[in-house]
Amino acid sequence: MSVQLELKKPQHLISLATSSLLVSVDVKVWTATKQDRAISEEITTAKKADRDSGRFIKHLLANDPDHKRVINYRQTVYNWLQRRTYDWSASFQCLPTFDLPKFKGEFDNHKLAFNELVNTFITKYPSIVSNMAFAQGDMFDRNDYPTPEQIRGKFGMELFTSEIPMGDHRCRIAEDLAEDLFNNYSRQTQEIISQMMGKQSEQLVNVMSSISHCCGVDESTVSGTGETKIKKRKIYDTTIARALELCDTFKSFNLGNSMELEQARAALERTLRGVNVDILRESDAVRESVKTEVDDILSKFRPVLYQED
């Protein structure tokens, strides 16, 4: 008779599941490319090559600028998603629940901007196709081009959300199989959490390094007189806003309960309390104080980021 064992999830996954959710953003675009078999065969024949040794792909819109803006915006959305979330799987990213309202607002803005680019492109599409009759030369085939109504269906941007899996997966199985599944499940979960914590540390270090740099000065020597010229570096609103945003997020989303991350976060929040860009631009004393305190936080926190390297 085989020994039965109850398989349980690692406890820390419950914290992950209750403090975050999975999100996926699907940006659908029409690439406006098509393989031309006749031209492919013509080229391979001319080069005395096997007919399957090459393919000729037509760019139906020849890099039309309005179409290119739509295609490029897909990458803009992808970059934004990478900045705002943490890796989970090939199709989903992990988002702290605390960030959901802000994330949804940013998504709506991106979707609006994307749709505006699509509308502009579709409005111009008939004239673009007419221009392609000249740009494509003998390669032009009107049948390659869908109607504006068909084109609209080829573009879209949607947000999908899902809870972190927390179903009751407990079951009665043989002891050796339970142990193997538990170890594998625990390892995968810990790897995900470790990656998220690493990204959090990197984000905090990057924004603090940026603040430290911006609060510094550039020194140069005036040619001829030898006089030292000091110029204050430019400070950006977005840098301070990003720092405060991370402080708010990490206060509620610290999966590993990292004392080092919380200490650095709290110290940065204290440093920036009551400070804004206008004050930093006008007061040399505040700039110097903020830079000194941020550098001190970095000197204590930076080893934590790289201690596993």
PDB file of C-alpha atoms in Angstrom:
ATOM      1  CA  MET A   1       0.000   0.000   0.000  1.00  0.00           C
ATOM      2  CA  SER A   2       1.545   3.335  -1.075  1.00  0.00           C
ATOM      3  CA  VAL A   3       1.936   6.169   1.416  1.00  0.00           C
ATOM      4  CA  GLN A   4      -0.347   9.132   0.668  1.00  0.00           C
ATOM      5  CA  LEU A   5       0.758  12.717   1.246  1.00  0.00           C
ATOM      6  CA  GLU A   6      -1.125  16.006   1.123  1.00  0.00           C
ATOM      7  CA  LEU A   7       0.588  18.453  -1.238  1.00  0.00           C
ATOM      8  CA  LYS A   8       0.505  22.063  -0.072  1.00  0.00           C
ATOM      9  CA  LYS A   9       1.542  25.284  -1.760  1.00  0.00           C
ATOM     10  CA  PRO A  10       4.497  27.291  -0.486  1.00  0.00           C
ATOM     11  CA  GLN A  11       3.119  29.778   2.025  1.00  0.00           C
ATOM     12  CA  HIS A  12       4.679  32.838   0.373  1.00  0.00           C
ATOM     13  CA  LEU A  13       2.595  32.323  -2.782  1.00  0.00           C
ATOM     14  CA  ILE A  14      -0.510  33.320  -0.833  1.00  0.00           C
ATOM     15  CA  SER A  15       1.055  36.715  -0.163  1.00  0.00           C
ATOM     16  CA  LEU A  16       1.844  37.071  -3.851  1.00  0.00           C
ATOM     17  CA  ALA A  17      -1.679  36.079  -4.875  1.00  0.00           C
ATOM     18  CA  THR A  18      -3.392  38.486  -2.503  1.00  0.00           C
ATOM     19  CA  SER A  19      -1.197  41.477  -3.293  1.00  0.00           C
ATOM     20  CA  SER A  20      -1.031  41.303  -7.084  1.00  0.00           C
ATOM     21  CA  LEU A  21      -2.771  40.154 -10.250  1.00  0.00           C
ATOM     22  CA  LEU A  22      -1.827  39.069 -13.745  1.00  0.00           C
ATOM     23  CA  VAL A  23      -2.229  41.418 -16.694  1.00  0.00           C
ATOM     24  CA  SER A  24      -1.734  41.029 -20.426  1.00  0.00           C
ATOM     25  CA  VAL A  25      -1.939  43.710 -23.101  1.00  0.00           C
ATOM     26  CA  ASP A  26      -2.631  42.540 -26.643  1.00  0.00           C
ATOM     27  CA  VAL A  27      -1.779  45.037 -29.380  1.00  0.00           C
ATOM     28  CA  LYS A  28      -2.971  43.791 -32.768  1.00  0.00           C
ATOM     29  CA  VAL A  29      -1.562  45.430 -35.906  1.00  0.00           C
ATOM     30  CA  TRP A  30      -1.526  44.852 -39.643  1.00  0.00           C
ATOM     31  CA  THR A  31       2.103  44.565 -40.733  1.00  0.00           C
ATOM     32  CA  ALA A  32       1.199  45.147 -44.418  1.00  0.00           C
ATOM     33  CA  THR A  33       3.605  42.496 -45.710  1.00  0.00           C
ATOM     34  CA  LYS A  34       2.925  39.685 -48.138  1.00  0.00           C
ATOM     35  CA  GLN A  35       5.005  37.011 -49.786  1.00  0.00           C
ATOM     36  CA  ASP A  36       5.012  37.225 -53.598  1.00  0.00           C
ATOM     37  CA  ARG A  37       5.544  33.710 -54.911  1.00  0.00           C
ATOM     38  CA  ALA A  38       5.837  34.828 -58.523  1.00  0.00           C
ATOM     39  CA  ILE A  39       8.669  37.261 -57.784  1.00  0.00           C
ATOM     40  CA  SER A  40      10.325  34.725 -55.467  1.00  0.00           C
ATOM     41  CA  GLU A  41      10.353  32.161 -58.245  1.00  0.00           C
ATOM     42  CA  GLU A  42      11.573  34.759 -60.747  1.00  0.00           C
ATOM     43  CA  ILE A  43      14.532  35.684 -58.535  1.00  0.00           C
ATOM     44  CA  THR A  44      15.537  32.126 -57.633  1.00  0.00           C
ATOM     45  CA  THR A  45      15.306  31.128 -61.300  1.00  0.00           C
ATOM     46  CA  ALA A  46      17.460  34.076 -62.350  1.00  0.00           C
ATOM     47  CA  LYS A  47      20.022  33.104 -59.694  1.00  0.00           C
ATOM     48  CA  LYS A  48      19.847  29.424 -60.708  1.00  0.00           C
ATOM     49  CA  ALA A  49      18.787  28.495 -57.182  1.00  0.00           C
ATOM     50  CA  ASP A  50      16.255  26.046 -55.800  1.00  0.00           C
ATOM     51  CA  ARG A  51      12.782  27.626 -55.745  1.00  0.00           C
ATOM     52  CA  ASP A  52      12.531  27.030 -51.971  1.00  0.00           C
ATOM     53  CA  SER A  53      15.866  28.709 -51.223  1.00  0.00           C
ATOM     54  CA  GLY A  54      14.463  32.221 -50.969  1.00  0.00           C
ATOM     55  CA  ARG A  55      11.331  34.270 -50.466  1.00  0.00           C
ATOM     56  CA  PHE A  56      10.431  37.750 -51.610  1.00  0.00           C
ATOM     57  CA  ILE A  57       8.338  39.693 -49.113  1.00  0.00           C
ATOM     58  CA  LYS A  58       6.534  42.782 -50.354  1.00  0.00           C
ATOM     59  CA  HIS A  59       6.108  45.740 -48.023  1.00  0.00           C
ATOM     60  CA  LEU A  60       2.727  46.810 -49.312  1.00  0.00           C
ATOM     61  CA  LEU A  61       2.880  50.311 -47.841  1.00  0.00           C
ATOM     62  CA  ALA A  62       6.613  50.902 -48.409  1.00  0.00           C
ATOM     63  CA  ASN A  63       7.145  52.260 -44.872  1.00  0.00           C
ATOM     64  CA  ASP A  64       4.333  54.790 -45.094  1.00  0.00           C
ATOM     65  CA  PRO A  65       4.884  57.173 -42.120  1.00  0.00           C
ATOM     66  CA  ASP A  66       1.314  56.995 -40.790  1.00  0.00           C
ATOM     67  CA  HIS A  67       1.344  53.193 -40.823  1.00  0.00           C
ATOM     68  CA  LYS A  68       4.814  53.159 -39.306  1.00  0.00           C
ATOM     69  CA  ARG A  69       3.617  55.307 -36.381  1.00  0.00           C
ATOM     70  CA  VAL A  70       0.982  52.692 -35.565  1.00  0.00           C
ATOM     71  CA  ILE A  71       3.533  49.860 -35.748  1.00  0.00           C
ATOM     72  CA  ASN A  72       6.029  51.772 -33.590  1.00  0.00           C
ATOM     73  CA  TYR A  73       3.384  52.500 -30.964  1.00  0.00           C
ATOM     74  CA  ARG A  74       3.046  48.787 -30.330  1.00  0.00           C
ATOM     75  CA  GLN A  75       6.672  48.864 -29.119  1.00  0.00           C
ATOM     76  CA  THR A  76       5.875  51.931 -27.008  1.00  0.00           C
ATOM     77  CA  VAL A  77       3.118  49.984 -25.258  1.00  0.00           C
ATOM     78  CA  TYR A  78       5.418  46.991 -24.766  1.00  0.00           C
ATOM     79  CA  ASN A  79       8.121  49.188 -23.210  1.00  0.00           C
ATOM     80  CA  TRP A  80       5.556  50.772 -20.885  1.00  0.00           C
ATOM     81  CA  LEU A  81       4.286  47.335 -19.818  1.00  0.00           C
ATOM     82  CA  GLN A  82       7.814  46.189 -19.009  1.00  0.00           C
ATOM     83  CA  ARG A  83       8.430  49.270 -16.859  1.00  0.00           C
ATOM     84  CA  ARG A  84       5.175  48.969 -14.931  1.00  0.00           C
ATOM     85  CA  THR A  85       5.024  45.213 -14.296  1.00  0.00           C
ATOM     86  CA  TYR A  86       7.106  42.183 -13.356  1.00  0.00           C
ATOM     87  CA  ASP A  87       7.795  39.076 -15.414  1.00  0.00           C
ATOM     88  CA  TRP A  88       5.467  36.154 -14.778  1.00  0.00           C
ATOM     89  CA  SER A  89       5.037  34.066 -17.932  1.00  0.00           C
ATOM     90  CA  ALA A  90       5.217  34.389 -21.703  1.00  0.00           C
ATOM     91  CA  SER A  91       1.729  35.884 -21.963  1.00  0.00           C
ATOM     92  CA  PHE A  92       1.126  37.526 -18.571  1.00  0.00           C
ATOM     93  CA  GLN A  93       2.882  40.074 -16.372  1.00  0.00           C
ATOM     94  CA  CYS A  94       2.494  40.520 -12.628  1.00  0.00           C
ATOM     95  CA  LEU A  95       1.097  43.849 -11.395  1.00  0.00           C
ATOM     96  CA  PRO A  96       0.829  44.960  -7.742  1.00  0.00           C
ATOM     97  CA  THR A  97      -2.845  45.415  -6.879  1.00  0.00           C
ATOM     98  CA  PHE A  98      -1.914  48.765  -5.361  1.00  0.00           C
ATOM     99  CA  ASP A  99      -0.916  49.995  -8.834  1.00  0.00           C
ATOM    100  CA  LEU A 100      -4.057  48.833 -10.662  1.00  0.00           C
ATOM    101  CA  PRO A 101      -5.962  52.182 -10.752  1.00  0.00           C
ATOM    102  CA  LYS A 102      -2.946  54.071 -12.087  1.00  0.00           C
ATOM    103  CA  PHE A 103      -2.069  51.247 -14.487  1.00  0.00           C
ATOM    104  CA  LYS A 104      -5.626  51.169 -15.873  1.00  0.00           C
ATOM    105  CA  GLY A 105      -5.564  54.932 -16.389  1.00  0.00           C
ATOM    106  CA  GLU A 106      -2.265  54.713 -18.264  1.00  0.00           C
ATOM    107  CA  PHE A 107      -3.611  51.837 -20.364  1.00  0.00           C
ATOM    108  CA  ASP A 108      -6.685  53.888 -21.311  1.00  0.00           C
ATOM    109  CA  ASN A 109      -4.420  56.754 -22.407  1.00  0.00           C
ATOM    110  CA  HIS A 110      -2.285  54.409 -24.496  1.00  0.00           C
ATOM    111  CA  LYS A 111      -5.358  52.850 -26.083  1.00  0.00           C
ATOM    112  CA  LEU A 112      -6.727  56.296 -26.942  1.00  0.00           C
ATOM    113  CA  ALA A 113      -3.419  57.331 -28.507  1.00  0.00           C
ATOM    114  CA  PHE A 114      -3.200  54.043 -30.418  1.00  0.00           C
ATOM    115  CA  ASN A 115      -6.737  54.371 -31.771  1.00  0.00           C
ATOM    116  CA  GLU A 116      -6.075  57.942 -32.873  1.00  0.00           C
ATOM    117  CA  LEU A 117      -3.055  56.786 -34.857  1.00  0.00           C
ATOM    118  CA  VAL A 118      -5.108  53.974 -36.399  1.00  0.00           C
ATOM    119  CA  ASN A 119      -7.927  56.364 -37.341  1.00  0.00           C
ATOM    120  CA  THR A 120      -5.470  58.756 -38.974  1.00  0.00           C
ATOM    121  CA  PHE A 121      -3.932  55.911 -40.950  1.00  0.00           C
ATOM    122  CA  ILE A 122      -7.268  54.486 -42.103  1.00  0.00           C
ATOM    123  CA  THR A 123      -8.489  57.938 -43.157  1.00  0.00           C
ATOM    124  CA  LYS A 124      -5.440  58.275 -45.398  1.00  0.00           C
ATOM    125  CA  TYR A 125      -5.403  54.611 -46.450  1.00  0.00           C
ATOM    126  CA  PRO A 126      -7.186  55.001 -49.834  1.00  0.00           C
ATOM    127  CA  SER A 127      -4.767  57.700 -50.969  1.00  0.00           C
ATOM    128  CA  ILE A 128      -1.832  55.665 -49.621  1.00  0.00           C
ATOM    129  CA  VAL A 129      -2.883  52.700 -51.750  1.00  0.00           C
ATOM    130  CA  SER A 130      -3.138  54.970 -54.781  1.00  0.00           C
ATOM    131  CA  ASN A 131       0.395  56.196 -54.145  1.00  0.00           C
ATOM    132  CA  MET A 132       1.612  52.621 -53.866  1.00  0.00           C
ATOM    133  CA  ALA A 133       0.563  52.034 -57.474  1.00  0.00           C
ATOM    134  CA  PHE A 134       3.510  54.261 -58.377  1.00  0.00           C
ATOM    135  CA  ALA A 135       5.863  53.296 -55.543  1.00  0.00           C
ATOM    136  CA  GLN A 136       5.484  49.537 -56.128  1.00  0.00           C
ATOM    137  CA  GLY A 137       5.807  49.745 -59.899  1.00  0.00           C
ATOM    138  CA  ASP A 138       5.219  46.424 -61.635  1.00  0.00           C
ATOM    139  CA  MET A 139       4.933  44.697 -58.250  1.00  0.00           C
ATOM    140  CA  PHE A 140       1.687  46.516 -57.449  1.00  0.00           C
ATOM    141  CA  ASP A 141      -1.383  44.293 -57.222  1.00  0.00           C
ATOM    142  CA  ARG A 142      -4.616  45.933 -56.065  1.00  0.00           C
ATOM    143  CA  ASN A 143      -5.841  42.584 -54.752  1.00  0.00           C
ATOM    144  CA  ASP A 144      -3.110  42.694 -52.087  1.00  0.00           C
ATOM    145  CA  TYR A 145      -4.864  45.590 -50.349  1.00  0.00           C
ATOM    146  CA  PRO A 146      -7.899  44.976 -48.092  1.00  0.00           C
ATOM    147  CA  THR A 147     -10.699  47.515 -47.879  1.00  0.00           C
ATOM    148  CA  PRO A 148     -10.603  50.218 -45.160  1.00  0.00           C
ATOM    149  CA  GLU A 149     -13.352  48.328 -43.305  1.00  0.00           C
ATOM    150  CA  GLN A 150     -11.292  45.126 -43.373  1.00  0.00           C
ATOM    151  CA  ILE A 151      -8.194  47.014 -42.296  1.00  0.00           C
ATOM    152  CA  ARG A 152      -9.866  48.416 -39.190  1.00  0.00           C
ATOM    153  CA  GLY A 153     -10.499  44.903 -37.933  1.00  0.00           C
ATOM    154  CA  LYS A 154      -6.778  44.154 -38.136  1.00  0.00           C
ATOM    155  CA  PHE A 155      -5.946  46.706 -35.427  1.00  0.00           C
ATOM    156  CA  GLY A 156      -6.855  46.616 -31.776  1.00  0.00           C
ATOM    157  CA  MET A 157      -5.587  46.996 -28.223  1.00  0.00           C
ATOM    158  CA  GLU A 158      -7.079  45.099 -25.280  1.00  0.00           C
ATOM    159  CA  LEU A 159      -6.262  44.576 -21.614  1.00  0.00           C
ATOM    160  CA  PHE A 160      -6.737  41.160 -20.013  1.00  0.00           C
ATOM    161  CA  THR A 161      -6.524  40.491 -16.272  1.00  0.00           C
ATOM    162  CA  SER A 162      -6.451  37.346 -14.195  1.00  0.00           C
ATOM    163  CA  GLU A 163      -5.987  36.454 -10.560  1.00  0.00           C
ATOM    164  CA  ILE A 164      -2.801  34.780  -9.396  1.00  0.00           C
ATOM    165  CA  PRO A 165      -3.704  31.042  -9.319  1.00  0.00           C
ATOM    166  CA  MET A 166      -4.867  30.162  -5.804  1.00  0.00           C
ATOM    167  CA  GLY A 167      -7.267  27.250  -6.427  1.00  0.00           C
ATOM    168  CA  ASP A 168      -7.288  24.314  -4.097  1.00  0.00           C
ATOM    169  CA  HIS A 169      -4.707  22.137  -5.795  1.00  0.00           C
ATOM    170  CA  ARG A 170      -4.229  19.845  -2.822  1.00  0.00           C
ATOM    171  CA  CYS A 171      -4.514  16.209  -3.686  1.00  0.00           C
ATOM    172  CA  ARG A 172      -3.666  12.785  -2.385  1.00  0.00           C
ATOM    173  CA  ILE A 173      -0.660  11.388  -4.216  1.00  0.00           C
ATOM    174  CA  ALA A 174       2.286   9.104  -3.615  1.00  0.00           C
ATOM    175  CA  GLU A 175       4.946  10.504  -1.302  1.00  0.00           C
ATOM    176  CA  ASP A 176       7.782  10.594  -3.838  1.00  0.00           C
ATOM    177  CA  LEU A 177       5.639  12.394  -6.441  1.00  0.00           C
ATOM    178  CA  ALA A 178       4.371  14.894  -3.877  1.00  0.00           C
ATOM    179  CA  GLU A 179       7.898  15.741  -2.832  1.00  0.00           C
ATOM    180  CA  ASP A 180       9.017  16.196  -6.435  1.00  0.00           C
ATOM    181  CA  LEU A 181       6.078  18.425  -7.352  1.00  0.00           C
ATOM    182  CA  PHE A 182       6.412  20.484  -4.196  1.00  0.00           C
ATOM    183  CA  ASN A 183      10.115  21.128  -4.763  1.00  0.00           C
ATOM    184  CA  ASN A 184       9.578  22.082  -8.385  1.00  0.00           C
ATOM    185  CA  TYR A 185       6.591  24.308  -7.578  1.00  0.00           C
ATOM    186  CA  SER A 186       8.434  25.986  -4.734  1.00  0.00           C
ATOM    187  CA  ARG A 187      11.538  26.566  -6.861  1.00  0.00           C
ATOM    188  CA  GLN A 188       9.597  28.136  -9.719  1.00  0.00           C
ATOM    189  CA  THR A 189       7.652  30.387  -7.369  1.00  0.00           C
ATOM    190  CA  GLN A 190      10.789  31.502  -5.548  1.00  0.00           C
ATOM    191  CA  GLU A 191      12.502  32.282  -8.847  1.00  0.00           C
ATOM    192  CA  ILE A 192       9.603  34.524  -9.873  1.00  0.00           C
ATOM    193  CA  ILE A 193       9.653  36.342  -6.538  1.00  0.00           C
ATOM    194  CA  SER A 194      13.444  36.719  -6.639  1.00  0.00           C
ATOM    195  CA  GLN A 195      13.242  38.237 -10.124  1.00  0.00           C
ATOM    196  CA  MET A 196      10.596  40.697  -8.967  1.00  0.00           C
ATOM    197  CA  MET A 197      12.641  41.701  -5.925  1.00  0.00           C
ATOM    198  CA  GLY A 198      15.708  42.126  -8.119  1.00  0.00           C
ATOM    199  CA  LYS A 199      13.769  44.406 -10.445  1.00  0.00           C
ATOM    200  CA  GLN A 200      12.443  46.428  -7.497  1.00  0.00           C
ATOM    201  CA  SER A 201      15.965  46.933  -6.183  1.00  0.00           C
ATOM    202  CA  GLU A 202      17.179  47.919  -9.639  1.00  0.00           C
ATOM    203  CA  GLN A 203      14.331  50.400 -10.085  1.00  0.00           C
ATOM    204  CA  LEU A 204      15.050  52.032  -6.738  1.00  0.00           C
ATOM    205  CA  VAL A 205      18.786  52.238  -7.393  1.00  0.00           C
ATOM    206  CA  ASN A 206      18.246  53.720 -10.855  1.00  0.00           C
ATOM    207  CA  VAL A 207      15.897  56.464  -9.682  1.00  0.00           C
ATOM    208  CA  MET A 208      18.135  57.364  -6.742  1.00  0.00           C
ATOM    209  CA  SER A 209      21.194  57.447  -9.005  1.00  0.00           C
ATOM    210  CA  SER A 210      19.309  59.771 -11.336  1.00  0.00           C
ATOM    211  CA  ILE A 211      18.353  62.098  -8.451  1.00  0.00           C
ATOM    212  CA  SER A 212      21.942  62.138  -7.191  1.00  0.00           C
ATOM    213  CA  HIS A 213      23.252  62.986 -10.650  1.00  0.00           C
ATOM    214  CA  CYS A 214      20.684  65.720 -11.280  1.00  0.00           C
ATOM    215  CA  CYS A 215      21.367  67.365  -7.922  1.00  0.00           C
ATOM    216  CA  GLY A 216      25.072  67.600  -8.748  1.00  0.00           C
ATOM    217  CA  VAL A 217      26.931  70.192 -10.799  1.00  0.00           C
ATOM    218  CA  ASP A 218      29.212  70.261 -13.818  1.00  0.00           C
ATOM    219  CA  GLU A 219      32.538  72.060 -13.508  1.00  0.00           C
ATOM    220  CA  SER A 220      34.502  73.429 -16.441  1.00  0.00           C
ATOM    221  CA  THR A 221      37.511  75.661 -16.872  1.00  0.00           C
ATOM    222  CA  VAL A 222      37.128  78.848 -18.910  1.00  0.00           C
ATOM    223  CA  SER A 223      39.720  78.934 -21.653  1.00  0.00           C
ATOM    224  CA  GLY A 224      42.211  81.756 -21.234  1.00  0.00           C
ATOM    225  CA  THR A 225      41.287  82.887 -17.733  1.00  0.00           C
ATOM    226  CA  GLY A 226      41.485  79.500 -16.027  1.00  0.00           C
ATOM    227  CA  GLU A 227      38.357  80.406 -14.120  1.00  0.00           C
ATOM    228  CA  THR A 228      36.257  77.475 -12.897  1.00  0.00           C
ATOM    229  CA  LYS A 229      32.686  77.620 -14.112  1.00  0.00           C
ATOM    230  CA  ILE A 230      29.993  75.724 -12.204  1.00  0.00           C
ATOM    231  CA  LYS A 231      26.697  74.794 -13.849  1.00  0.00           C
ATOM    232  CA  LYS A 232      23.809  73.134 -12.049  1.00  0.00           C
ATOM    233  CA  ARG A 233      22.429  70.076 -13.781  1.00  0.00           C
ATOM    234  CA  LYS A 234      18.813  70.006 -14.943  1.00  0.00           C
ATOM    235  CA  ILE A 235      16.304  68.347 -12.649  1.00  0.00           C
ATOM    236  CA  TYR A 236      13.230  66.725 -14.208  1.00  0.00           C
ATOM    237  CA  ASP A 237       9.727  66.558 -12.747  1.00  0.00           C
ATOM    238  CA  THR A 238       9.385  62.973 -13.966  1.00  0.00           C
ATOM    239  CA  THR A 239      12.394  61.808 -11.927  1.00  0.00           C
ATOM    240  CA  ILE A 240      10.998  63.017  -8.609  1.00  0.00           C
ATOM    241  CA  ALA A 241       7.504  61.785  -9.507  1.00  0.00           C
ATOM    242  CA  ARG A 242       8.881  58.350 -10.387  1.00  0.00           C
ATOM    243  CA  ALA A 243      10.778  58.165  -7.082  1.00  0.00           C
ATOM    244  CA  LEU A 244       7.666  58.980  -5.052  1.00  0.00           C
ATOM    245  CA  GLU A 245       5.633  56.512  -7.111  1.00  0.00           C
ATOM    246  CA  LEU A 246       8.087  53.712  -6.327  1.00  0.00           C
ATOM    247  CA  CYS A 247       8.048  54.637  -2.640  1.00  0.00           C
ATOM    248  CA  ASP A 248       4.252  54.314  -2.567  1.00  0.00           C
ATOM    249  CA  THR A 249       4.229  51.040  -4.495  1.00  0.00           C
ATOM    250  CA  PHE A 250       7.008  49.298  -2.565  1.00  0.00           C
ATOM    251  CA  LYS A 251       5.416  50.284   0.735  1.00  0.00           C
ATOM    252  CA  SER A 252       2.528  47.944  -0.089  1.00  0.00           C
ATOM    253  CA  PHE A 253       4.321  45.532  -2.432  1.00  0.00           C
ATOM    254  CA  ASN A 254       7.408  44.006  -0.811  1.00  0.00           C
ATOM    255  CA  LEU A 255       6.959  40.299  -1.503  1.00  0.00           C
ATOM    256  CA  GLY A 256      10.047  39.079   0.274  1.00  0.00           C
ATOM    257  CA  ASN A 257       9.514  41.411   3.226  1.00  0.00           C
ATOM    258  CA  SER A 258      13.014  42.688   2.491  1.00  0.00           C
ATOM    259  CA  MET A 259      14.181  44.828   5.374  1.00  0.00           C
ATOM    260  CA  GLU A 260      16.867  46.396   3.164  1.00  0.00           C
ATOM    261  CA  LEU A 261      14.344  47.407   0.490  1.00  0.00           C
ATOM    262  CA  GLU A 262      11.956  48.858   3.072  1.00  0.00           C
ATOM    263  CA  GLN A 263      14.736  50.780   4.832  1.00  0.00           C
ATOM    264  CA  ALA A 264      15.924  52.283   1.541  1.00  0.00           C
ATOM    265  CA  ARG A 265      12.371  53.069   0.472  1.00  0.00           C
ATOM    266  CA  ALA A 266      11.486  54.720   3.783  1.00  0.00           C
ATOM    267  CA  ALA A 267      14.723  56.721   3.804  1.00  0.00           C
ATOM    268  CA  LEU A 268      14.115  57.981   0.279  1.00  0.00           C
ATOM    269  CA  GLU A 269      10.535  58.908   1.167  1.00  0.00           C
ATOM    270  CA  ARG A 270      11.783  60.920   4.176  1.00  0.00           C
ATOM    271  CA  THR A 271      14.403  62.617   2.029  1.00  0.00           C
ATOM    272  CA  LEU A 272      11.861  63.736  -0.568  1.00  0.00           C
ATOM    273  CA  ARG A 273       9.153  64.719   1.899  1.00  0.00           C
ATOM    274  CA  GLY A 274       8.211  68.335   1.256  1.00  0.00           C
ATOM    275  CA  VAL A 275      10.654  68.555  -1.655  1.00  0.00           C
ATOM    276  CA  ASN A 276       9.627  69.400  -5.205  1.00  0.00           C
ATOM    277  CA  VAL A 277      11.441  70.313  -8.403  1.00  0.00           C
ATOM    278  CA  ASP A 278      10.994  74.064  -7.902  1.00  0.00           C
ATOM    279  CA  ILE A 279      12.646  73.936  -4.481  1.00  0.00           C
ATOM    280  CA  LEU A 280      15.533  71.863  -5.841  1.00  0.00           C
ATOM    281  CA  ARG A 281      16.053  74.317  -8.689  1.00  0.00           C
ATOM    282  CA  GLU A 282      16.015  77.378  -6.450  1.00  0.00           C
ATOM    283  CA  SER A 283      17.823  76.202  -3.320  1.00  0.00           C
ATOM    284  CA  ASP A 284      21.441  75.062  -3.533  1.00  0.00           C
ATOM    285  CA  ALA A 285      21.274  73.999   0.103  1.00  0.00           C
ATOM    286  CA  VAL A 286      18.303  71.687  -0.497  1.00  0.00           C
ATOM    287  CA  ARG A 287      19.950  70.237  -3.609  1.00  0.00           C
ATOM    288  CA  GLU A 288      23.115  69.462  -1.691  1.00  0.00           C
ATOM    289  CA  SER A 289      21.178  68.010   1.244  1.00  0.00           C
ATOM    290  CA  VAL A 290      19.067  65.753  -0.991  1.00  0.00           C
ATOM    291  CA  LYS A 291      22.132  64.577  -2.923  1.00  0.00           C
ATOM    292  CA  THR A 292      24.030  63.816   0.304  1.00  0.00           C
ATOM    293  CA  GLU A 293      21.135  61.832   1.776  1.00  0.00           C
ATOM    294  CA  VAL A 294      20.433  59.936  -1.448  1.00  0.00           C
ATOM    295  CA  ASP A 295      24.130  59.065  -1.845  1.00  0.00           C
ATOM    296  CA  ASP A 296      24.114  57.778   1.728  1.00  0.00           C
ATOM    297  CA  ILE A 297      21.103  55.544   0.989  1.00  0.00           C
ATOM    298  CA  LEU A 298      22.780  54.260  -2.155  1.00  0.00           C
ATOM    299  CA  SER A 299      26.020  53.463  -0.345  1.00  0.00           C
ATOM    300  CA  LYS A 300      24.115  51.261   2.093  1.00  0.00           C
ATOM    301  CA  PHE A 301      21.630  49.726  -0.339  1.00  0.00           C
ATOM    302  CA  ARG A 302      23.717  49.079  -3.460  1.00  0.00           C
ATOM    303  CA  PRO A 303      25.513  45.982  -2.064  1.00  0.00           C
ATOM    304  CA  VAL A 304      22.104  44.380  -1.449  1.00  0.00           C
ATOM    305  CA  LEU A 305      21.342  44.580  -5.164  1.00  0.00           C
ATOM    306  CA  TYR A 306      24.498  42.762  -6.170  1.00  0.00           C
ATOM    307  CA  GLN A 307      25.114  40.474  -3.213  1.00  0.00           C
ATOM    308  CA  GLU A 308      24.060  37.372  -5.187  1.00  0.00           C
ATOM    309  CA  ASP A 309      26.232  38.153  -8.259  1.00  0.00           C
TER     310      ASP A 309
END
